[in-house]
Every structure is written in structure tokens, then in C-alpha cells.
mmCIF file of C-alpha atoms and ligand atoms in Angstrom:
data_model
loop_
_atom_site.group_PDB
_atom_site.id
_atom_site.type_symbol
_atom_site.label_atom_id
_atom_site.label_comp_id
_atom_site.label_asym_id
_atom_site.label_seq_id
_atom_site.Cartn_x
_atom_site.Cartn_y
_atom_site.Cartn_z
ATOM 1 C CA UNK A 172 123.983 114.602 122.908
ATOM 2 C CA UNK A 173 121.339 113.616 119.695
ATOM 3 C CA UNK A 174 120.765 116.123 117.705
ATOM 4 C CA UNK A 175 117.857 116.090 116.438
ATOM 5 C CA UNK A 176 116.818 113.679 113.532
ATOM 6 C CA UNK A 177 117.729 114.223 109.813
ATOM 7 C CA UNK A 178 116.105 112.320 107.492
ATOM 8 C CA UNK A 179 119.140 111.332 104.123
ATOM 9 C CA UNK A 180 116.863 110.388 101.099
ATOM 10 C CA UNK A 181 119.692 108.695 98.121
ATOM 11 C CA UNK A 182 121.478 107.502 101.509
ATOM 12 C CA UNK A 183 122.826 104.028 99.727
ATOM 13 C CA UNK A 184 123.824 106.418 96.849
ATOM 14 C CA UNK A 185 127.734 107.597 96.711
ATOM 15 C CA UNK A 186 127.274 111.000 98.938
ATOM 16 C CA UNK A 187 124.636 109.971 100.408
ATOM 17 C CA UNK A 188 125.918 106.411 102.420
ATOM 18 C CA UNK A 189 129.517 108.817 103.156
ATOM 19 C CA UNK A 190 126.602 111.802 104.573
ATOM 20 C CA UNK A 191 125.448 109.098 106.088
ATOM 21 C CA UNK A 192 127.723 107.750 108.321
ATOM 22 C CA UNK A 193 129.026 111.704 108.779
ATOM 23 C CA UNK A 194 125.883 112.639 109.931
ATOM 24 C CA UNK A 195 126.103 109.727 112.698
ATOM 25 C CA UNK A 196 129.579 110.649 113.648
ATOM 26 C CA UNK A 197 128.336 114.012 115.056
ATOM 27 C CA UNK A 198 125.957 113.008 116.520
ATOM 28 C CA UNK A 199 122.653 113.020 114.690
ATOM 29 C CA UNK A 200 119.563 110.386 114.524
ATOM 30 C CA UNK A 201 118.879 109.779 110.750
ATOM 31 C CA UNK A 202 116.257 108.057 108.328
ATOM 32 C CA UNK A 203 117.443 106.853 105.460
ATOM 33 C CA UNK A 204 115.521 105.989 102.131
ATOM 34 C CA UNK A 205 116.289 104.795 99.094
ATOM 35 C CA UNK A 206 114.588 102.860 95.553
ATOM 36 C CA UNK A 207 118.464 101.456 95.131
ATOM 37 C CA UNK A 208 117.946 102.702 91.281
ATOM 38 C CA UNK A 209 121.723 103.362 91.103
ATOM 39 C CA UNK A 210 122.896 102.276 93.960
ATOM 40 C CA UNK A 211 122.548 98.692 96.390
ATOM 41 C CA UNK A 212 122.126 98.004 99.926
ATOM 42 C CA UNK A 213 125.482 96.588 100.597
ATOM 43 C CA UNK A 214 126.359 99.671 100.758
ATOM 44 C CA UNK A 215 124.183 101.003 104.182
ATOM 45 C CA UNK A 216 125.950 97.623 105.316
ATOM 46 C CA UNK A 217 128.903 99.690 105.430
ATOM 47 C CA UNK A 218 127.575 102.315 106.967
ATOM 48 C CA UNK A 219 126.478 100.149 109.261
ATOM 49 C CA UNK A 220 129.664 98.816 110.392
ATOM 50 C CA UNK A 221 130.971 101.978 109.866
ATOM 51 C CA UNK A 222 129.784 103.287 112.295
ATOM 52 C CA UNK A 223 128.498 100.631 114.813
ATOM 53 C CA UNK A 224 124.490 101.621 114.557
ATOM 54 C CA UNK A 225 121.772 100.174 113.010
ATOM 55 C CA UNK A 226 120.769 102.931 110.536
ATOM 56 C CA UNK A 227 116.064 103.197 110.266
ATOM 57 C CA UNK A 228 115.756 102.746 106.609
ATOM 58 C CA UNK A 229 112.887 102.276 104.814
ATOM 59 C CA UNK A 230 113.319 101.539 100.726
ATOM 60 C CA UNK A 231 110.738 104.196 98.724
ATOM 61 C CA UNK A 232 110.825 106.560 95.614
ATOM 62 C CA UNK A 233 110.871 109.802 96.892
ATOM 63 C CA UNK A 234 108.748 111.069 93.869
ATOM 64 C CA UNK A 235 105.992 109.182 95.066
ATOM 65 C CA UNK A 236 104.295 110.620 97.538
ATOM 66 C CA UNK A 237 102.377 108.296 99.125
ATOM 67 C CA UNK A 238 104.402 106.083 100.348
ATOM 68 C CA UNK A 239 106.791 108.739 100.818
ATOM 69 C CA UNK A 240 104.698 110.705 102.960
ATOM 70 C CA UNK A 241 105.076 107.292 105.114
ATOM 71 C CA UNK A 242 108.129 107.971 106.540
ATOM 72 C CA UNK A 243 106.929 111.809 107.968
ATOM 73 C CA UNK A 244 104.365 110.732 109.722
ATOM 74 C CA UNK A 245 106.561 107.327 111.236
ATOM 75 C CA UNK A 246 109.928 110.192 112.436
ATOM 76 C CA UNK A 247 107.477 114.205 112.647
ATOM 77 C CA UNK A 248 110.551 114.865 114.404
ATOM 78 C CA UNK A 249 111.683 115.151 111.114
ATOM 79 C CA UNK A 250 114.361 118.263 111.876
ATOM 80 C CA UNK A 251 115.732 119.288 108.475
ATOM 81 C CA UNK A 252 116.294 116.578 105.260
ATOM 82 C CA UNK A 253 119.640 116.618 103.007
ATOM 83 C CA UNK A 254 118.153 115.157 98.990
ATOM 84 C CA UNK A 255 120.513 113.526 97.646
ATOM 85 C CA UNK A 256 117.767 110.833 94.973
ATOM 86 C CA UNK A 257 118.416 112.073 91.646
ATOM 87 C CA UNK A 258 119.885 111.297 88.063
ATOM 88 C CA UNK A 259 122.260 112.000 87.585
ATOM 89 C CA UNK A 260 124.286 111.195 84.125
ATOM 90 C CA UNK A 261 124.808 113.812 81.721
ATOM 91 C CA UNK A 262 124.130 111.741 79.165
ATOM 92 C CA UNK A 263 120.915 109.669 80.098
ATOM 93 C CA UNK A 264 119.689 113.045 80.426
ATOM 94 C CA UNK A 265 120.103 114.134 77.275
ATOM 95 C CA UNK A 266 118.508 110.716 75.513
ATOM 96 C CA UNK A 267 116.115 110.924 77.922
ATOM 97 C CA UNK A 268 114.855 114.655 78.389
ATOM 98 C CA UNK A 269 111.577 113.293 80.231
ATOM 99 C CA UNK A 270 113.213 110.518 83.066
ATOM 100 C CA UNK A 271 115.138 113.221 84.239
ATOM 101 C CA UNK A 272 111.888 116.064 84.653
ATOM 102 C CA UNK A 273 109.264 113.687 85.831
ATOM 103 C CA UNK A 274 112.230 111.498 88.372
ATOM 104 C CA UNK A 275 114.082 114.940 89.630
ATOM 105 C CA UNK A 276 111.557 117.317 89.823
ATOM 106 C CA UNK A 277 108.014 115.387 91.436
ATOM 107 C CA UNK A 278 111.560 114.255 94.225
ATOM 108 C CA UNK A 279 112.075 117.268 94.910
ATOM 109 C CA UNK A 280 108.074 118.584 95.372
ATOM 110 C CA UNK A 281 107.166 115.707 98.017
ATOM 111 C CA UNK A 282 109.343 116.284 99.722
ATOM 112 C CA UNK A 283 109.200 120.425 100.331
ATOM 113 C CA UNK A 284 105.587 119.636 100.016
ATOM 114 C CA UNK A 285 105.890 117.339 102.564
ATOM 115 C CA UNK A 286 109.286 119.170 104.522
ATOM 116 C CA UNK A 287 106.433 122.407 105.581
ATOM 117 C CA UNK A 288 102.889 120.935 105.267
ATOM 118 C CA UNK A 289 101.771 120.132 109.222
ATOM 119 C CA UNK A 290 104.143 124.398 108.798
ATOM 120 C CA UNK A 291 107.290 122.502 111.719
ATOM 121 C CA UNK A 292 110.004 124.205 110.860
ATOM 122 C CA UNK A 293 112.274 122.070 109.067
ATOM 123 C CA UNK A 294 115.612 122.810 106.745
ATOM 124 C CA UNK A 295 115.601 121.381 103.430
ATOM 125 C CA UNK A 296 119.846 120.502 102.213
ATOM 126 C CA UNK A 297 119.656 120.298 97.595
ATOM 127 C CA UNK A 298 122.480 118.259 96.131
ATOM 128 C CA UNK A 299 123.391 120.489 93.354
ATOM 129 C CA UNK A 300 126.298 121.282 90.856
ATOM 130 C CA UNK A 301 129.092 123.286 89.364
ATOM 131 C CA UNK A 302 126.953 122.159 86.329
ATOM 132 C CA UNK A 303 124.699 125.460 86.737
ATOM 133 C CA UNK A 304 127.748 128.320 85.656
ATOM 134 C CA UNK A 305 128.260 126.476 83.166
ATOM 135 C CA UNK A 306 132.271 127.374 80.993
ATOM 136 C CA UNK A 307 132.889 130.225 83.319
ATOM 137 C CA UNK A 308 133.978 134.041 82.534
ATOM 138 C CA UNK A 309 138.508 132.923 81.997
ATOM 139 C CA UNK A 310 137.432 136.405 85.053
ATOM 140 C CA UNK A 311 135.573 134.592 87.020
ATOM 141 C CA UNK A 312 137.486 132.114 88.183
ATOM 142 C CA UNK A 313 137.588 131.105 90.436
ATOM 143 C CA UNK A 314 134.079 130.635 90.995
ATOM 144 C CA UNK A 315 132.159 132.173 93.126
ATOM 145 C CA UNK A 316 127.762 131.817 94.625
ATOM 146 C CA UNK A 317 127.642 135.271 93.082
ATOM 147 C CA UNK A 318 128.794 133.929 89.448
ATOM 148 C CA UNK A 319 126.557 133.967 87.399
ATOM 149 C CA UNK A 320 124.616 130.650 85.906
ATOM 150 C CA UNK A 321 124.309 130.056 82.351
ATOM 151 C CA UNK A 322 121.626 127.991 80.247
ATOM 152 C CA UNK A 323 121.910 124.679 80.987
ATOM 153 C CA UNK A 324 123.903 122.491 78.170
ATOM 154 C CA UNK A 325 121.924 119.229 79.842
ATOM 155 C CA UNK A 326 118.860 118.309 81.060
ATOM 156 C CA UNK A 327 120.716 116.738 84.548
ATOM 157 C CA UNK A 328 122.060 120.483 84.548
ATOM 158 C CA UNK A 329 118.372 121.691 83.820
ATOM 159 C CA UNK A 330 117.613 119.720 87.286
ATOM 160 C CA UNK A 331 120.069 121.189 88.982
ATOM 161 C CA UNK A 332 118.690 124.080 88.196
ATOM 162 C CA UNK A 333 115.363 123.673 89.004
ATOM 163 C CA UNK A 334 115.520 122.861 91.614
ATOM 164 C CA UNK A 335 116.991 125.658 92.827
ATOM 165 C CA UNK A 336 114.129 128.090 91.947
ATOM 166 C CA UNK A 337 111.623 125.904 92.972
ATOM 167 C CA UNK A 338 113.564 125.629 96.839
ATOM 168 C CA UNK A 339 113.513 129.436 96.576
ATOM 169 C CA UNK A 340 109.978 129.814 95.736
ATOM 170 C CA UNK A 341 109.536 127.723 98.883
ATOM 171 C CA UNK A 342 111.622 129.642 101.264
ATOM 172 C CA UNK A 343 109.430 132.934 99.960
ATOM 173 C CA UNK A 344 106.200 131.297 100.301
ATOM 174 C CA UNK A 345 106.061 129.098 103.225
ATOM 175 C CA UNK A 346 107.915 130.864 106.573
ATOM 176 C CA UNK A 347 108.635 127.718 108.434
ATOM 177 C CA UNK A 348 111.477 126.188 105.209
ATOM 178 C CA UNK A 349 114.777 127.207 105.951
ATOM 179 C CA UNK A 350 116.990 125.747 102.314
ATOM 180 C CA UNK A 351 121.003 125.774 101.640
ATOM 181 C CA UNK A 352 121.818 124.078 98.402
ATOM 182 C CA UNK A 353 124.921 123.113 97.817
ATOM 183 C CA UNK A 354 126.900 123.712 94.695
ATOM 184 C CA UNK A 355 129.850 120.559 94.380
ATOM 185 C CA UNK A 356 133.429 120.212 92.188
ATOM 186 C CA UNK A 357 134.038 117.178 91.366
ATOM 187 C CA UNK A 358 133.483 114.760 94.929
ATOM 188 C CA UNK A 359 136.316 111.494 95.084
ATOM 189 C CA UNK A 360 137.222 109.058 96.597
ATOM 190 C CA UNK A 361 136.088 106.303 98.710
ATOM 191 C CA UNK A 362 136.217 106.389 103.136
ATOM 192 C CA UNK A 363 139.284 105.287 103.962
ATOM 193 C CA UNK A 364 138.005 101.988 105.820
ATOM 194 C CA UNK A 365 137.096 100.743 101.952
ATOM 195 C CA UNK A 366 133.300 99.946 103.041
ATOM 196 C CA UNK A 367 131.160 102.597 100.992
ATOM 197 C CA UNK A 368 132.492 104.249 97.754
ATOM 198 C CA UNK A 369 131.635 105.302 94.181
ATOM 199 C CA UNK A 370 130.142 102.455 92.399
ATOM 200 C CA UNK A 371 130.055 103.686 89.181
ATOM 201 C CA UNK A 372 127.106 100.942 87.218
ATOM 202 C CA UNK A 373 128.917 99.593 83.599
ATOM 203 C CA UNK A 374 131.192 101.520 81.750
ATOM 204 C CA UNK A 375 132.223 104.955 84.086
ATOM 205 C CA UNK A 376 132.076 108.173 82.372
ATOM 206 C CA UNK A 377 134.320 109.492 85.238
ATOM 207 C CA UNK A 378 137.885 110.004 85.543
ATOM 208 C CA UNK A 379 139.088 108.658 88.911
ATOM 209 C CA UNK A 380 136.272 105.250 88.778
ATOM 210 C CA UNK A 381 138.108 105.541 85.092
ATOM 211 C CA UNK A 382 141.234 105.788 86.467
ATOM 212 C CA UNK A 383 140.283 103.161 89.255
ATOM 213 C CA UNK A 384 139.121 100.969 86.952
ATOM 214 C CA UNK A 385 141.862 100.510 84.181
ATOM 215 C CA UNK A 386 144.557 100.137 87.401
ATOM 216 C CA UNK A 387 142.757 96.794 88.517
ATOM 217 C CA UNK A 388 142.549 96.317 84.769
ATOM 218 C CA UNK A 389 139.325 95.510 84.054
ATOM 219 C CA UNK A 390 139.222 98.420 81.359
ATOM 220 C CA UNK A 391 142.546 98.562 79.030
ATOM 221 C CA UNK A 392 143.795 102.228 78.970
ATOM 222 C CA UNK A 393 142.559 105.447 80.623
ATOM 223 C CA UNK A 394 141.243 107.862 77.218
ATOM 224 C CA UNK A 395 142.040 111.687 78.424
ATOM 225 C CA UNK A 396 139.695 113.296 76.237
ATOM 226 C CA UNK A 397 141.661 116.201 74.796
ATOM 227 C CA UNK A 398 144.866 117.070 74.884
ATOM 228 C CA UNK A 399 144.780 120.737 73.603
ATOM 229 C CA UNK A 400 143.113 122.846 75.245
ATOM 230 C CA UNK A 401 143.690 126.473 76.610
ATOM 231 C CA UNK A 402 145.801 125.160 79.389
ATOM 232 C CA UNK A 403 148.589 125.039 81.027
ATOM 233 C CA UNK A 404 148.797 120.990 79.643
ATOM 234 C CA UNK A 405 146.566 120.838 76.954
ATOM 235 C CA UNK A 406 143.833 118.642 79.631
ATOM 236 C CA UNK A 407 140.961 119.806 81.019
ATOM 237 C CA UNK A 408 140.586 121.926 84.927
ATOM 238 C CA UNK A 409 138.431 120.521 87.742
ATOM 239 C CA UNK A 410 138.415 121.396 91.233
ATOM 240 C CA UNK A 411 138.492 117.496 92.887
ATOM 241 C CA UNK A 412 136.659 117.497 96.292
ATOM 242 C CA UNK A 413 137.124 114.637 98.762
ATOM 243 C CA UNK A 414 133.748 112.751 99.170
ATOM 244 C CA UNK A 415 134.086 112.691 103.115
ATOM 245 C CA UNK A 416 134.833 116.500 103.530
ATOM 246 C CA UNK A 417 132.307 116.861 100.749
ATOM 247 C CA UNK A 418 129.607 114.925 103.291
ATOM 248 C CA UNK A 419 130.738 117.102 106.917
ATOM 249 C CA UNK A 420 129.950 119.917 104.834
ATOM 250 C CA UNK A 421 126.626 118.951 104.536
ATOM 251 C CA UNK A 422 126.880 117.835 108.440
ATOM 252 C CA UNK A 423 128.092 121.905 108.195
ATOM 253 C CA UNK A 424 125.463 123.023 106.366
ATOM 254 C CA UNK A 425 122.598 121.719 108.980
ATOM 255 C CA UNK A 426 123.897 122.829 111.331
ATOM 256 C CA UNK A 427 124.012 125.711 110.291
ATOM 257 C CA UNK A 428 119.914 125.558 109.590
ATOM 258 C CA UNK A 429 118.976 124.195 112.617
ATOM 259 C CA UNK A 430 121.591 126.614 114.915
ATOM 260 C CA UNK A 431 120.980 130.237 113.202
ATOM 261 C CA UNK A 432 117.736 132.230 113.908
ATOM 262 C CA UNK A 433 116.645 132.662 110.383
ATOM 263 C CA UNK A 434 117.559 135.616 108.650
ATOM 264 C CA UNK A 435 119.112 134.499 105.563
ATOM 265 C CA UNK A 436 117.199 130.738 105.428
ATOM 266 C CA UNK A 437 118.042 130.227 102.146
ATOM 267 C CA UNK A 438 121.839 130.328 100.939
ATOM 268 C CA UNK A 439 124.170 128.798 98.489
ATOM 269 C CA UNK A 440 127.720 127.727 99.290
ATOM 270 C CA UNK A 441 130.448 126.070 96.840
ATOM 271 C CA UNK A 442 132.567 123.122 97.573
ATOM 272 C CA UNK A 443 135.309 122.348 96.646
ATOM 273 C CA UNK A 444 138.899 122.909 97.347
ATOM 274 C CA UNK A 445 139.246 126.185 95.741
ATOM 275 C CA UNK A 446 142.861 124.280 93.444
ATOM 276 C CA UNK A 447 141.883 123.322 90.253
ATOM 277 C CA UNK A 448 144.533 120.240 88.757
ATOM 278 C CA UNK A 449 144.270 118.754 85.613
ATOM 279 C CA UNK A 450 143.341 115.439 84.379
ATOM 280 C CA UNK A 451 147.515 114.931 83.722
ATOM 281 C CA UNK A 452 147.765 115.718 86.458
ATOM 282 C CA UNK A 453 145.678 114.518 88.201
ATOM 283 C CA UNK A 454 146.846 110.994 86.200
ATOM 284 C CA UNK A 455 150.738 111.751 87.495
ATOM 285 C CA UNK A 456 149.452 112.338 90.817
ATOM 286 C CA UNK A 457 146.748 108.537 91.028
ATOM 287 C CA UNK A 458 150.279 107.003 89.910
ATOM 288 C CA UNK A 459 152.768 108.731 91.829
ATOM 289 C CA UNK A 460 151.322 108.906 95.266
ATOM 290 C CA UNK A 461 149.253 104.529 94.486
ATOM 291 C CA UNK A 462 152.913 103.155 93.230
ATOM 292 C CA UNK A 463 150.331 101.500 90.903
ATOM 293 C CA UNK A 464 150.964 100.736 86.409
ATOM 294 C CA UNK A 465 148.017 103.357 83.710
ATOM 295 C CA UNK A 466 148.183 102.467 80.829
ATOM 296 C CA UNK A 467 147.085 106.284 78.841
ATOM 297 C CA UNK A 468 146.380 107.705 75.731
ATOM 298 C CA UNK A 469 144.774 110.955 74.630
ATOM 299 C CA UNK A 470 141.056 110.530 72.116
ATOM 300 C CA UNK A 471 139.071 114.339 71.045
ATOM 301 C CA UNK A 472 137.782 116.519 73.294
ATOM 302 C CA UNK A 473 134.280 115.169 74.419
ATOM 303 C CA UNK A 474 131.117 116.937 73.363
ATOM 304 C CA UNK A 475 130.211 119.128 75.735
ATOM 305 C CA UNK A 476 132.883 119.211 78.009
ATOM 306 C CA UNK A 477 133.340 122.641 80.036
ATOM 307 C CA UNK A 478 137.703 124.253 80.100
ATOM 308 C CA UNK A 479 138.364 125.034 83.033
ATOM 309 C CA UNK A 480 136.863 125.150 86.385
ATOM 310 C CA UNK A 481 136.757 125.304 90.012
ATOM 311 C CA UNK A 482 135.548 127.073 93.083
ATOM 312 C CA UNK A 483 136.040 130.215 95.430
ATOM 313 C CA UNK A 484 135.036 127.853 98.589
ATOM 314 C CA UNK A 485 135.791 130.634 100.448
ATOM 315 C CA UNK A 486 132.452 131.094 101.804
ATOM 316 C CA UNK A 487 131.734 127.844 103.048
ATOM 317 C CA UNK A 488 134.817 129.110 105.099
ATOM 318 C CA UNK A 489 133.481 131.009 106.859
ATOM 319 C CA UNK A 490 130.005 130.940 107.104
ATOM 320 C CA UNK A 491 130.157 127.099 107.887
ATOM 321 C CA UNK A 492 133.339 127.067 109.220
ATOM 322 C CA UNK A 493 134.179 123.608 106.642
ATOM 323 C CA UNK A 494 136.926 123.193 104.982
ATOM 324 C CA UNK A 495 138.269 120.413 102.519
ATOM 325 C CA UNK A 496 141.906 120.052 103.292
ATOM 326 C CA UNK A 497 142.665 116.511 102.543
ATOM 327 C CA UNK A 498 145.759 115.930 99.945
ATOM 328 C CA UNK A 499 144.621 115.035 96.960
ATOM 329 C CA UNK A 500 146.832 112.312 96.924
ATOM 330 C CA UNK A 501 145.230 110.812 100.172
ATOM 331 C CA UNK A 502 142.338 111.219 98.326
ATOM 332 C CA UNK A 503 142.916 109.125 95.171
ATOM 333 C CA UNK A 504 144.741 105.755 97.563
ATOM 334 C CA UNK A 505 141.542 105.728 99.187
ATOM 335 C CA UNK A 506 139.852 105.937 95.237
ATOM 336 C CA UNK A 507 142.391 102.681 95.087
ATOM 337 C CA UNK A 508 141.385 101.052 98.872
ATOM 338 C CA UNK A 509 137.940 100.900 97.518
ATOM 339 C CA UNK A 510 138.434 99.963 93.789
ATOM 340 C CA UNK A 511 141.272 97.386 95.243
ATOM 341 C CA UNK A 512 137.818 95.997 98.231
ATOM 342 C CA UNK A 513 135.439 95.987 96.118
ATOM 343 C CA UNK A 514 137.939 93.568 92.882
ATOM 344 C CA UNK A 515 139.724 91.415 95.519
ATOM 345 C CA UNK A 516 142.725 92.531 94.446
ATOM 346 C CA UNK A 517 146.138 91.959 97.447
HETATM 347 N N1 UDP B 216 137.697 112.381 81.583
HETATM 348 C C1 UDP B 216 138.641 112.390 80.104
HETATM 349 N N2 UDP B 216 138.666 110.795 80.253
HETATM 350 C C2 UDP B 216 137.981 109.653 81.115
HETATM 351 C C3 UDP B 216 136.379 110.497 81.681
HETATM 352 C C4 UDP B 216 137.653 111.897 82.285
HETATM 353 O O1 UDP B 216 139.661 112.401 80.202
HETATM 354 O O2 UDP B 216 137.180 109.088 80.573
HETATM 355 C C5 UDP B 216 138.401 114.511 81.917
HETATM 356 C C6 UDP B 216 137.063 114.776 81.130
HETATM 357 O O3 UDP B 216 136.926 115.206 80.034
HETATM 358 C C7 UDP B 216 137.136 115.755 82.320
HETATM 359 C C8 UDP B 216 137.700 115.755 83.497
HETATM 360 O O4 UDP B 216 138.203 114.025 82.789
HETATM 361 O O5 UDP B 216 137.916 116.813 81.466
HETATM 362 C C9 UDP B 216 136.332 115.142 84.426
HETATM 363 O O6 UDP B 216 135.369 114.076 83.766
HETATM 364 P P1 UDP B 216 134.527 114.205 84.496
HETATM 365 O O7 UDP B 216 133.302 112.852 84.512
HETATM 366 O O8 UDP B 216 134.431 112.826 86.466
HETATM 367 O O9 UDP B 216 133.917 115.190 85.690
HETATM 368 P P2 UDP B 216 132.947 116.400 84.844
HETATM 369 O O10 UDP B 216 132.945 117.181 82.728
HETATM 370 O O11 UDP B 216 131.506 116.379 85.400
HETATM 371 O O12 UDP B 216 133.377 117.620 85.258
#
């Protein structure tokens, strides 16, 4: 049964591609857009193979209003959009803040304007991040949606905060608009088919792609940044969430926006497992789950790293009827299967 049309920006990206799969599985019509600035058409081929469907797609830059308007002209029946298209490298954002503000804010403004222009009821799911909480006070762990938003530590993080603020103001101003901001913790893993997954450009900055590339022999060893933190084993703690579980939360958020009476038109949800794992614990899970050896050593702390953070996902569990429950070993095996597939390792 068709449920309505959902626009996915950044459809060829890591979380975008997994979300398109789950939307199709749930019976939604999808229109994907992407400019391939940090993604590849191969990912769309993977999505089409998994779903056995041709996915309508337009290659364009969401910050180009003229081009972007054509999507809404062609598909005026878009009922909701999920906005992934954004730059996401924290370090680069510190070096090139204008690039980040220009792209991430302009794309969101274009999407919002096009969503409200004709007065039709529409929803936007915004891809936000737990970075908005900064370093949480220990008494705020696990982090609920009520925890204070702290000043951002990078322009990337600031774009997430600013986009949330823009959307909140727009919900107030435009009665036809509904918004769900999803604050992700640490998305990892790949689709069980190994046809789509994370594709970092250059040296991976994130832990799991660095682990899988090291296991594949592309990197010499994993450097664990800091083992003198005030945590049980001295390494930082994060809430690692499986990308397919995360993708399903987007479907649940769209379902809810299209179903509810509109009394709560701006909602925020934390998306995590509710359990924190240290870097060392994650490394040990990877080794035991895959049976692969992983050379690692301890290195100095990485500037800007938060010591420990994990989610209180109970609001999402309750209101979205969603839970991230894939066991971590399965998640890490999926990441390794994807790396092997990409590298042609048997
Ligand atoms: N990390 C590490 N070595 C790496 C990459 C990351 O020890 O090569 C650590 C990092 O210091 C942090 C955790 O892994 O404690 C998660 O880092 P990631 O960049 O994946 O996510 P984020 O910092 O955004 O939570």
C-alpha cells in the first residue's frame, strides 16, 4: 500500500541511503536528491538492488533554490521531507566555517521555504546531532531531550543548533508545517546485504570506519585517542547506534507527523541505544565478533573530544514506538562485511 511521497535530501549518503531502503520497505514513495559532493551514485544502485525498485532521483544542490524548486514543481504531492544533505566534517568546519554556514543553512532555508510556499501540510524531519548537548554534566546522563543545549564547539555543531532554531521559528510562523528534529548519537554499521554502507573520503575520522580499514590492512594501526579519561577503562564513552535502526526511526517520525492531529508540531527525539560503550569495549567487541586481529595503540587525547555521552531514548521508544535493539556484535559484523565487500576481501 502506498503511503505518500517522501523527499529525501542526501539520499545517496550514509544515513540517507539506509533510510530510503526503510521508507520503501514501509510502503512510501520516495524522491531522492543528492549532489554527490560527498557520496556516490553507486549507493543508489545498492538501494535499488536491495529494494528491487527504481528510485526516482534528481541530482541537484539543495542550496540552489532554482534547481531545488523543480523538485516540488514535479512532485507537488511531497508529504514530508527528510533532510540529510549537509556537510558533516567537524574539523573541516573549524577551518572553513563560511562553507558550512553557507551550505548547511542555505539548504535548510530553501527546503523550508519550498515546503511552506503553497500552504500544503508538510513535515520536515531534520537530521540533528547529540553534539548540541556538548559535554553533558554527569547528573544529566543519560541525556534526555530536556538536557540543556550548550554552546557549540564547532561551526558544524552550530549549524545543527541554528537549523533547529530556524525550524522552530518556522513552525510558529507557518501553520502548515510540522518538524521533527532527530538528535543522533553515533551511527555505525552497514546494511546486512553489504550493498550500502559508510564511504568515508580519505582517512576516516570516525572510530568504526578506522577500525574496519585497519582490519582490512589499509591503516597500520588504530590509535585510541586518550586512555586517561575519568571513565572505568580510561577511554571515551559513546552511544553507538546501528544505522538500520536509525533509518527506521526516520520512518517512524514521518509516520507520526503524517498521522497526528498537529497539536505537537515541533518535536525533538534523541536517537541512541541508551547504553554507553567505551572505545576499548567497542574494539574488543569488534575483535570477538569478527575474529579479525586489530592492531591498536594508545595516543594522546584528540582535541575537542567529549568524555562520555549516551542517550536516554525513552521518549522515542514511547512516542515513536521505536527502539534501537540490534546487538552490537551484529552491528560490528555488518560494518566488517561492508568493508570486505568494498575492498574485495573474502
Ligand atoms: N576515536 C579513536 N580513534 C580514532 C577515531 C576515534 O580513539 O581513530 C575515538 C574518539 O576519540 C571518540 C570515539 O572514538 O572517543 C568516537 O569518535 P568518533 O569520531 O567516531 O565520534 P564522535 O567523536 O563524533 O563521538
